[in-house]
Amino acid sequence: MSTQKQAVLDAIDAANENDPNQDDGRPAALLYGERMSAELDRLFPEASDALQIAARGQHVERWKLARSEYPEGRAGYLAWRKAQGEHHAEVVMGLMSREGYDAEQVEAAGRMLRKQGLKRDAEVQALEDVICFVFLEWYFQPFAAKHSAEKIQSIVEKTARKMSPDGRARVLREFDLPDHLAAAFQT
């Protein structure tokens, strides 16, 4: 691993160590970043530096923009998510620039974190597939335990729609989903 990339990953981790939210006894954003990197390595072992950095920085400083600061409902949720993407892109792009990455690589990471080009840009789509796999592996069960069957079905369908055909096929191979949830990934 290049020292340049390691410096950016270390800076993301240092920022995420400050997350006051805990998951499994560790700062939640730090653990999420580690999970994202591990899943990216597994799914896309030849990923570019920009994609590796974007995966690690997907939730950098996520706690700084509280969901409660945005209106209730779908419109408020979407505004919060967009603001999160902008914030993550800004932080990661700044770290990459500081470490000497060229403008093209810096902007590529920003596009990935802002989800610009989903379904059209292979790296943006790869990041989205990794996000979905991490959700299914680590966060789906706790989410499902708190929500109705209708809400769970809706979230699974939205997750599947965001994924690439290869990603959906891989979900069917790797996860033991009930038939009604697996159907969302069969399209």
Coordinates of N, CA and C in Angstrom, one line a residue:
M1 N 0.8 -1.2 0.0 CA 0.0 0.0 0.0 C 0.9 1.2 0.0
S2 N 0.5 2.2 -0.8 CA 1.3 3.4 -0.9 C 1.2 4.2 0.4
T3 N 2.2 4.9 0.7 CA 2.2 5.7 1.9 C 1.2 6.9 1.8
Q4 N 1.0 7.3 0.6 CA 0.0 8.4 0.3 C -1.4 7.9 0.6
K5 N -1.8 6.7 0.1 CA -3.1 6.2 0.4 C -3.2 5.9 1.9
Q6 N -2.2 5.3 2.5 CA -2.2 4.9 3.9 C -2.4 6.2 4.8
A7 N -1.8 7.3 4.4 CA -2.0 8.5 5.1 C -3.4 9.0 5.1
V8 N -4.1 8.9 4.0 CA -5.5 9.3 3.9 C -6.4 8.4 4.7
L9 N -6.2 7.1 4.6 CA -7.0 6.1 5.3 C -6.8 6.4 6.8
D10 N -5.5 6.6 7.2 CA -5.3 6.9 8.7 C -6.0 8.2 9.1
A11 N -6.0 9.2 8.3 CA -6.7 10.4 8.6 C -8.2 10.2 8.8
I12 N -8.8 9.4 7.9 CA -10.2 9.1 8.0 C -10.4 8.4 9.3
D13 N -9.6 7.4 9.6 CA -9.8 6.6 10.8 C -9.6 7.5 12.1
A14 N -8.7 8.4 12.0 CA -8.5 9.3 13.1 C -9.7 10.2 13.4
A15 N -10.3 10.7 12.3 CA -11.5 11.5 12.4 C -12.6 10.6 13.0
N16 N -12.8 9.4 12.5 CA -13.9 8.5 12.9 C -13.7 8.0 14.3
E17 N -12.5 8.0 14.9 CA -12.3 7.6 16.2 C -13.1 8.6 17.2
N18 N -13.4 9.7 16.7 CA -14.1 10.7 17.6 C -15.7 10.5 17.6
D19 N -16.1 9.5 16.9 CA -17.6 9.3 16.8 C -18.1 8.9 18.2
P20 N -19.0 9.7 18.8 CA -19.5 9.4 20.1 C -20.5 8.2 20.1
N21 N -21.0 7.8 18.9 CA -21.8 6.7 18.8 C -21.0 5.4 18.8
Q22 N -21.5 4.4 19.6 CA -20.7 3.2 19.7 C -21.4 2.0 19.0
D23 N -20.7 1.1 18.4 CA -21.2 -0.1 17.8 C -20.2 -1.2 18.2
D24 N -20.7 -2.2 18.9 CA -19.8 -3.3 19.4 C -18.6 -2.8 20.2
G25 N -18.9 -1.7 21.0 CA -17.9 -1.2 21.9 C -16.8 -0.3 21.2
R26 N -17.1 0.1 20.0 CA -16.1 0.9 19.2 C -16.8 2.1 18.6
P27 N -16.1 3.1 18.2 CA -16.7 4.2 17.5 C -17.4 3.7 16.2
A28 N -18.7 4.0 16.1 CA -19.5 3.4 15.0 C -19.0 3.7 13.6
A29 N -18.6 5.0 13.4 CA -18.1 5.3 12.0 C -16.7 4.6 11.7
L30 N -15.9 4.5 12.7 CA -14.6 3.8 12.5 C -14.9 2.3 12.2
L31 N -15.8 1.7 12.9 CA -16.1 0.3 12.6 C -16.7 0.1 11.2
Y32 N -17.6 1.0 10.9 CA -18.2 1.0 9.6 C -17.2 1.2 8.5
G33 N -16.3 2.1 8.6 CA -15.2 2.3 7.6 C -14.4 1.0 7.4
E34 N -14.0 0.4 8.5 CA -13.3 -0.9 8.5 C -14.1 -2.0 7.7
R35 N -15.4 -2.1 8.0 CA -16.2 -3.0 7.3 C -16.3 -2.7 5.9
M36 N -16.4 -1.5 5.5 CA -16.5 -1.1 4.1 C -15.2 -1.5 3.4
S37 N -14.0 -1.2 4.0 CA -12.8 -1.6 3.4 C -12.6 -3.1 3.2
A38 N -13.0 -3.8 4.2 CA -12.9 -5.3 4.1 C -13.8 -5.8 3.0
E39 N -15.0 -5.3 2.9 CA -16.0 -5.8 1.9 C -15.5 -5.4 0.5
L40 N -15.0 -4.2 0.4 CA -14.4 -3.7 -0.9 C -13.3 -4.7 -1.3
D41 N -12.4 -5.0 -0.4 CA -11.3 -5.9 -0.7 C -11.8 -7.2 -1.2
R42 N -12.9 -7.7 -0.6 CA -13.4 -9.0 -1.0 C -14.1 -8.9 -2.4
L43 N -14.9 -7.9 -2.6 CA -15.7 -7.8 -3.8 C -15.0 -7.3 -5.0
F44 N -14.1 -6.3 -4.7 CA -13.4 -5.6 -5.8 C -11.9 -5.5 -5.4
P45 N -11.2 -6.6 -5.4 CA -9.8 -6.6 -5.0 C -8.8 -5.7 -5.8
E46 N -9.2 -5.3 -7.0 CA -8.4 -4.5 -7.8 C -8.8 -3.0 -7.8
A47 N -9.6 -2.6 -6.8 CA -10.1 -1.3 -6.7 C -9.0 -0.2 -6.7
S48 N -9.3 0.9 -7.4 CA -8.4 2.1 -7.5 C -8.2 2.7 -6.1
D49 N -7.2 3.5 -5.9 CA -7.0 4.2 -4.7 C -8.2 5.0 -4.4
A50 N -8.8 5.7 -5.3 CA -9.9 6.6 -5.1 C -11.1 5.8 -4.6
L51 N -11.4 4.6 -5.1 CA -12.5 3.8 -4.6 C -12.2 3.3 -3.2
Q52 N -10.9 2.9 -3.0 CA -10.6 2.4 -1.6 C -10.8 3.5 -0.6
I53 N -10.4 4.7 -1.0 CA -10.5 5.8 0.0 C -12.0 6.2 0.2
A54 N -12.7 6.2 -0.9 CA -14.2 6.5 -0.8 C -14.9 5.5 0.1
A55 N -14.6 4.3 -0.1 CA -15.2 3.2 0.7 C -14.9 3.5 2.2
R56 N -13.7 3.7 2.6 CA -13.3 4.0 4.0 C -14.0 5.3 4.5
G57 N -14.1 6.3 3.6 CA -14.6 7.5 4.0 C -16.1 7.7 3.9
Q58 N -16.8 6.6 3.5 CA -18.3 6.7 3.3 C -19.0 7.3 4.4
H59 N -18.7 7.1 5.6 CA -19.4 7.7 6.8 C -18.4 8.6 7.6
V60 N -17.4 9.2 7.0 CA -16.5 10.0 7.8 C -17.3 11.1 8.5
E61 N -17.1 11.2 9.8 CA -17.7 12.3 10.6 C -19.2 12.3 10.4
R62 N -19.8 11.2 10.2 CA -21.3 11.1 10.0 C -22.1 11.7 11.1
W63 N -21.6 11.6 12.3 CA -22.3 12.1 13.5 C -22.4 13.6 13.5
K64 N -21.6 14.3 12.8 CA -21.6 15.8 12.8 C -22.9 16.4 12.2
L65 N -23.6 15.6 11.3 CA -24.8 16.1 10.7 C -26.0 15.3 11.3
A66 N -26.6 15.7 12.3 CA -27.6 15.0 13.0 C -28.9 14.9 12.1
R67 N -29.5 13.7 12.1 CA -30.7 13.5 11.3 C -31.8 14.4 11.9
S68 N -31.8 14.6 13.2 CA -32.8 15.4 13.9 C -32.8 16.9 13.5
E69 N -31.7 17.3 12.8 CA -31.7 18.7 12.3 C -32.4 18.9 11.0
Y70 N -33.0 17.8 10.5 CA -33.7 17.9 9.2 C -35.1 17.5 9.5
P71 N -36.0 18.0 8.6 CA -37.5 17.7 8.8 C -37.7 16.2 8.8
E72 N -38.8 15.8 9.5 CA -39.3 14.4 9.5 C -39.7 14.1 8.1
G73 N -39.9 12.8 7.8 CA -40.4 12.3 6.6 C -39.3 12.1 5.5
R74 N -39.8 11.6 4.4 CA -38.9 11.2 3.3 C -38.1 12.4 2.8
A75 N -38.7 13.6 2.6 CA -38.0 14.7 2.0 C -36.9 15.1 3.0
G76 N -37.1 15.1 4.3 CA -36.1 15.5 5.2 C -35.0 14.5 5.3
Y77 N -35.4 13.2 5.2 CA -34.4 12.1 5.1 C -33.5 12.3 3.9
L78 N -34.0 12.5 2.8 CA -33.3 12.7 1.5 C -32.4 13.9 1.6
A79 N -32.8 15.0 2.2 CA -32.0 16.2 2.3 C -30.8 15.9 3.2
W80 N -31.1 15.1 4.3 CA -30.0 14.8 5.2 C -29.0 13.9 4.5
R81 N -29.4 12.9 3.8 CA -28.5 12.0 3.1 C -27.7 12.8 2.0
K82 N -28.3 13.7 1.3 CA -27.5 14.5 0.4 C -26.5 15.4 1.1
A83 N -26.9 16.0 2.2 CA -25.9 16.8 3.0 C -24.8 15.9 3.5
Q84 N -25.1 14.7 3.9 CA -24.1 13.7 4.4 C -23.1 13.4 3.2
G85 N -23.6 13.1 2.1 CA -22.7 12.8 0.9 C -21.8 14.0 0.6
E86 N -22.3 15.2 0.6 CA -21.5 16.4 0.4 C -20.4 16.6 1.4
H87 N -20.8 16.3 2.7 CA -19.8 16.5 3.8 C -18.8 15.4 3.6
H88 N -19.2 14.2 3.4 CA -18.2 13.1 3.3 C -17.2 13.4 2.1
A89 N -17.8 13.8 1.0 CA -17.0 14.2 -0.2 C -16.0 15.3 0.1
E90 N -16.5 16.3 0.8 CA -15.6 17.5 1.1 C -14.4 17.0 2.0
V91 N -14.7 16.3 3.1 CA -13.7 15.8 4.0 C -12.7 15.0 3.2
V92 N -13.1 13.9 2.5 CA -12.2 13.0 1.9 C -11.4 13.7 0.8
M93 N -12.1 14.6 0.0 CA -11.3 15.3 -1.1 C -10.2 16.2 -0.5
G94 N -10.6 16.8 0.7 CA -9.5 17.6 1.3 C -8.4 16.8 1.8
L95 N -8.6 15.6 2.4 CA -7.5 14.8 2.8 C -6.7 14.3 1.6
M96 N -7.4 13.9 0.6 CA -6.6 13.4 -0.6 C -5.8 14.6 -1.2
S97 N -6.3 15.8 -1.3 CA -5.5 16.9 -1.8 C -4.3 17.2 -1.0
R98 N -4.5 17.1 0.3 CA -3.4 17.4 1.3 C -2.3 16.4 1.1
E99 N -2.7 15.1 0.7 CA -1.6 14.1 0.5 C -1.1 14.0 -0.9
G100 N -1.5 15.0 -1.7 CA -0.9 15.1 -3.1 C -1.6 14.3 -4.2
Y101 N -2.8 13.8 -4.0 CA -3.5 13.1 -5.1 C -3.8 14.1 -6.1
D102 N -3.8 13.7 -7.4 CA -4.1 14.7 -8.5 C -5.6 14.9 -8.5
A103 N -6.0 16.0 -9.2 CA -7.3 16.5 -9.2 C -8.3 15.5 -9.7
E104 N -7.9 14.7 -10.7 CA -8.8 13.7 -11.3 C -9.2 12.6 -10.2
Q105 N -8.2 12.1 -9.5 CA -8.5 11.1 -8.4 C -9.3 11.7 -7.3
V106 N -9.0 13.0 -6.9 CA -9.7 13.6 -5.9 C -11.2 13.8 -6.3
E107 N -11.4 14.2 -7.5 CA -12.8 14.4 -8.0 C -13.5 13.1 -8.1
A108 N -12.8 12.0 -8.5 CA -13.4 10.7 -8.7 C -14.0 10.3 -7.3
A109 N -13.2 10.4 -6.3 CA -13.7 10.0 -4.9 C -14.9 10.9 -4.5
G110 N -14.8 12.2 -4.8 CA -16.0 13.0 -4.5 C -17.2 12.6 -5.2
R111 N -17.1 12.2 -6.5 CA -18.3 11.7 -7.3 C -18.9 10.5 -6.6
M112 N -18.0 9.6 -6.2 CA -18.4 8.3 -5.6 C -19.2 8.6 -4.3
L113 N -18.7 9.5 -3.5 CA -19.3 9.8 -2.2 C -20.6 10.6 -2.4
R114 N -20.7 11.3 -3.5 CA -22.0 12.1 -3.7 C -22.9 11.2 -4.6
K115 N -22.5 10.0 -4.9 CA -23.3 9.1 -5.7 C -23.7 9.6 -7.1
Q116 N -22.8 10.4 -7.7 CA -23.0 11.0 -9.0 C -22.6 9.9 -10.0
G117 N -23.6 9.5 -10.8 CA -23.3 8.5 -11.9 C -23.7 7.1 -11.5
L118 N -24.5 7.0 -10.4 CA -24.9 5.6 -10.1 C -25.6 5.0 -11.3
K119 N -25.3 3.8 -11.5 CA -25.8 3.0 -12.7 C -25.0 3.3 -14.0
R120 N -24.2 4.4 -14.0 CA -23.5 4.8 -15.2 C -22.0 4.8 -15.0
D121 N -21.5 5.0 -13.8 CA -20.1 5.0 -13.5 C -19.7 3.7 -12.8
A122 N -18.8 2.9 -13.3 CA -18.5 1.6 -12.7 C -18.0 1.8 -11.2
E123 N -17.2 2.8 -10.9 CA -16.7 2.9 -9.6 C -17.8 3.4 -8.6
V124 N -18.6 4.3 -9.0 CA -19.8 4.8 -8.2 C -20.7 3.6 -7.9
Q125 N -20.9 2.8 -8.9 CA -21.7 1.6 -8.7 C -21.1 0.5 -7.8
A126 N -19.8 0.4 -8.0 CA -19.0 -0.6 -7.1 C -19.2 -0.1 -5.6
L127 N -19.0 1.2 -5.4 CA -19.1 1.7 -4.0 C -20.5 1.4 -3.5
E128 N -21.6 1.6 -4.3 CA -22.9 1.4 -3.9 C -23.2 -0.1 -3.6
D129 N -22.6 -1.0 -4.4 CA -22.7 -2.4 -4.2 C -22.1 -2.8 -2.8
V130 N -20.9 -2.2 -2.5 CA -20.3 -2.5 -1.3 C -21.1 -2.0 -0.1
I131 N -21.7 -0.8 -0.2 CA -22.5 -0.2 0.8 C -23.7 -1.2 1.1
C132 N -24.3 -1.7 0.0 CA -25.4 -2.6 0.2 C -25.0 -3.9 0.8
F133 N -23.9 -4.5 0.5 CA -23.4 -5.7 1.1 C -23.1 -5.5 2.6
V134 N -22.5 -4.3 2.9 CA -22.2 -4.1 4.3 C -23.5 -3.9 5.1
F135 N -24.5 -3.3 4.5 CA -25.8 -3.1 5.2 C -26.4 -4.5 5.4
L136 N -26.4 -5.4 4.4 CA -27.0 -6.7 4.5 C -26.3 -7.6 5.5
E137 N -25.0 -7.5 5.5 CA -24.2 -8.3 6.4 C -24.2 -7.9 7.9
W138 N -24.1 -6.6 8.1 CA -23.9 -6.1 9.5 C -25.1 -5.3 10.1
Y139 N -25.9 -4.7 9.2 CA -26.9 -3.7 9.8 C -28.4 -4.1 9.5
F140 N -28.6 -5.1 8.6 CA -30.0 -5.5 8.2 C -30.7 -6.1 9.4
Q141 N -30.1 -7.1 10.1 CA -30.8 -7.8 11.2 C -31.2 -6.8 12.3
P142 N -30.3 -5.9 12.8 CA -30.8 -5.0 13.8 C -31.9 -4.1 13.3
F143 N -31.8 -3.7 12.0 CA -32.8 -2.8 11.4 C -34.2 -3.6 11.4
A144 N -34.1 -4.8 10.9 CA -35.3 -5.6 10.7 C -36.0 -5.9 12.1
A145 N -35.2 -6.0 13.1 CA -35.8 -6.2 14.4 C -36.7 -5.1 14.9
K146 N -36.5 -3.9 14.4 CA -37.2 -2.7 14.9 C -38.3 -2.2 14.0
H147 N -38.5 -2.9 12.8 CA -39.5 -2.4 11.8 C -40.5 -3.5 11.4
S148 N -41.6 -3.0 10.8 CA -42.6 -3.9 10.3 C -42.2 -4.6 9.1
A149 N -42.9 -5.7 8.8 CA -42.6 -6.5 7.6 C -42.7 -5.7 6.4
E150 N -43.7 -4.7 6.3 CA -43.8 -3.9 5.1 C -42.6 -3.0 5.0
K151 N -42.1 -2.4 6.0 CA -41.0 -1.5 6.0 C -39.7 -2.3 5.6
I152 N -39.6 -3.5 6.1 CA -38.4 -4.3 5.7 C -38.5 -4.6 4.3
Q153 N -39.6 -5.0 3.8 CA -39.8 -5.4 2.3 C -39.4 -4.1 1.5
S154 N -39.9 -3.0 1.9 CA -39.6 -1.8 1.1 C -38.1 -1.4 1.1
I155 N -37.4 -1.6 2.2 CA -36.0 -1.3 2.3 C -35.2 -2.3 1.5
V156 N -35.6 -3.5 1.5 CA -34.9 -4.6 0.7 C -35.1 -4.3 -0.8
E157 N -36.3 -3.9 -1.2 CA -36.5 -3.6 -2.6 C -35.7 -2.3 -3.0
K158 N -35.6 -1.3 -2.2 CA -34.8 -0.1 -2.5 C -33.3 -0.5 -2.6
T159 N -32.9 -1.3 -1.7 CA -31.5 -1.8 -1.7 C -31.2 -2.5 -3.0
A160 N -32.0 -3.4 -3.3 CA -31.8 -4.2 -4.6 C -31.8 -3.3 -5.8
R161 N -32.6 -2.3 -5.9 CA -32.7 -1.4 -7.0 C -31.4 -0.6 -7.2
K162 N -30.7 -0.3 -6.1 CA -29.5 0.4 -6.2 C -28.3 -0.4 -6.7
M163 N -28.4 -1.7 -6.6 CA -27.3 -2.6 -6.9 C -27.2 -2.9 -8.4
S164 N -26.0 -3.3 -8.8 CA -25.7 -3.8 -10.1 C -26.3 -5.2 -10.3
P165 N -26.5 -5.6 -11.5 CA -27.0 -7.0 -11.7 C -26.0 -8.0 -11.1
D166 N -24.7 -7.8 -11.2 CA -23.8 -8.7 -10.6 C -23.9 -8.7 -9.1
G167 N -24.1 -7.5 -8.5 CA -24.2 -7.4 -7.1 C -25.5 -8.1 -6.6
R168 N -26.6 -8.0 -7.3 CA -27.8 -8.7 -6.9 C -27.7 -10.2 -7.0
A169 N -27.0 -10.6 -8.1 CA -26.8 -12.1 -8.2 C -25.9 -12.6 -7.1
R170 N -24.9 -11.8 -6.7 CA -24.1 -12.3 -5.6 C -24.8 -12.3 -4.3
V171 N -25.7 -11.4 -4.1 CA -26.5 -11.4 -2.9 C -27.3 -12.7 -2.8
L172 N -27.8 -13.1 -3.9 CA -28.6 -14.4 -3.9 C -27.8 -15.6 -3.6
R173 N -26.5 -15.5 -4.0 CA -25.6 -16.6 -3.7 C -25.1 -16.6 -2.3
E174 N -24.9 -15.4 -1.7 CA -24.2 -15.3 -0.5 C -25.1 -15.2 0.8
F175 N -26.3 -14.8 0.6 CA -27.2 -14.6 1.7 C -28.4 -15.5 1.6
D176 N -28.7 -16.0 2.8 CA -29.9 -16.9 2.9 C -31.1 -16.1 3.2
L177 N -31.7 -15.5 2.2 CA -32.9 -14.6 2.4 C -34.2 -15.4 2.2
P178 N -35.2 -15.1 3.0 CA -36.5 -15.7 2.7 C -37.0 -15.4 1.3
D179 N -37.8 -16.2 0.7 CA -38.2 -16.1 -0.7 C -38.7 -14.7 -1.0
H180 N -39.6 -14.2 -0.1 CA -40.2 -12.9 -0.4 C -39.2 -11.7 -0.4
L181 N -38.1 -11.8 0.3 CA -37.0 -10.8 0.3 C -36.1 -11.1 -0.9
A182 N -35.8 -12.4 -1.1 CA -34.9 -12.7 -2.2 C -35.4 -12.3 -3.6
A183 N -36.7 -12.3 -3.7 CA -37.4 -11.9 -5.0 C -36.9 -10.5 -5.4
A184 N -36.7 -9.6 -4.5 CA -36.2 -8.3 -4.9 C -34.9 -8.3 -5.6
F185 N -34.1 -9.3 -5.4 CA -32.8 -9.3 -6.0 C -32.8 -10.2 -7.3
Q186 N -33.9 -10.7 -7.6 CA -34.0 -11.6 -8.8 C -34.3 -10.8 -10.1
T187 N -34.4 -9.6 -10.0 CA -34.8 -8.8 -11.2 C -33.6 -8.3 -12.0

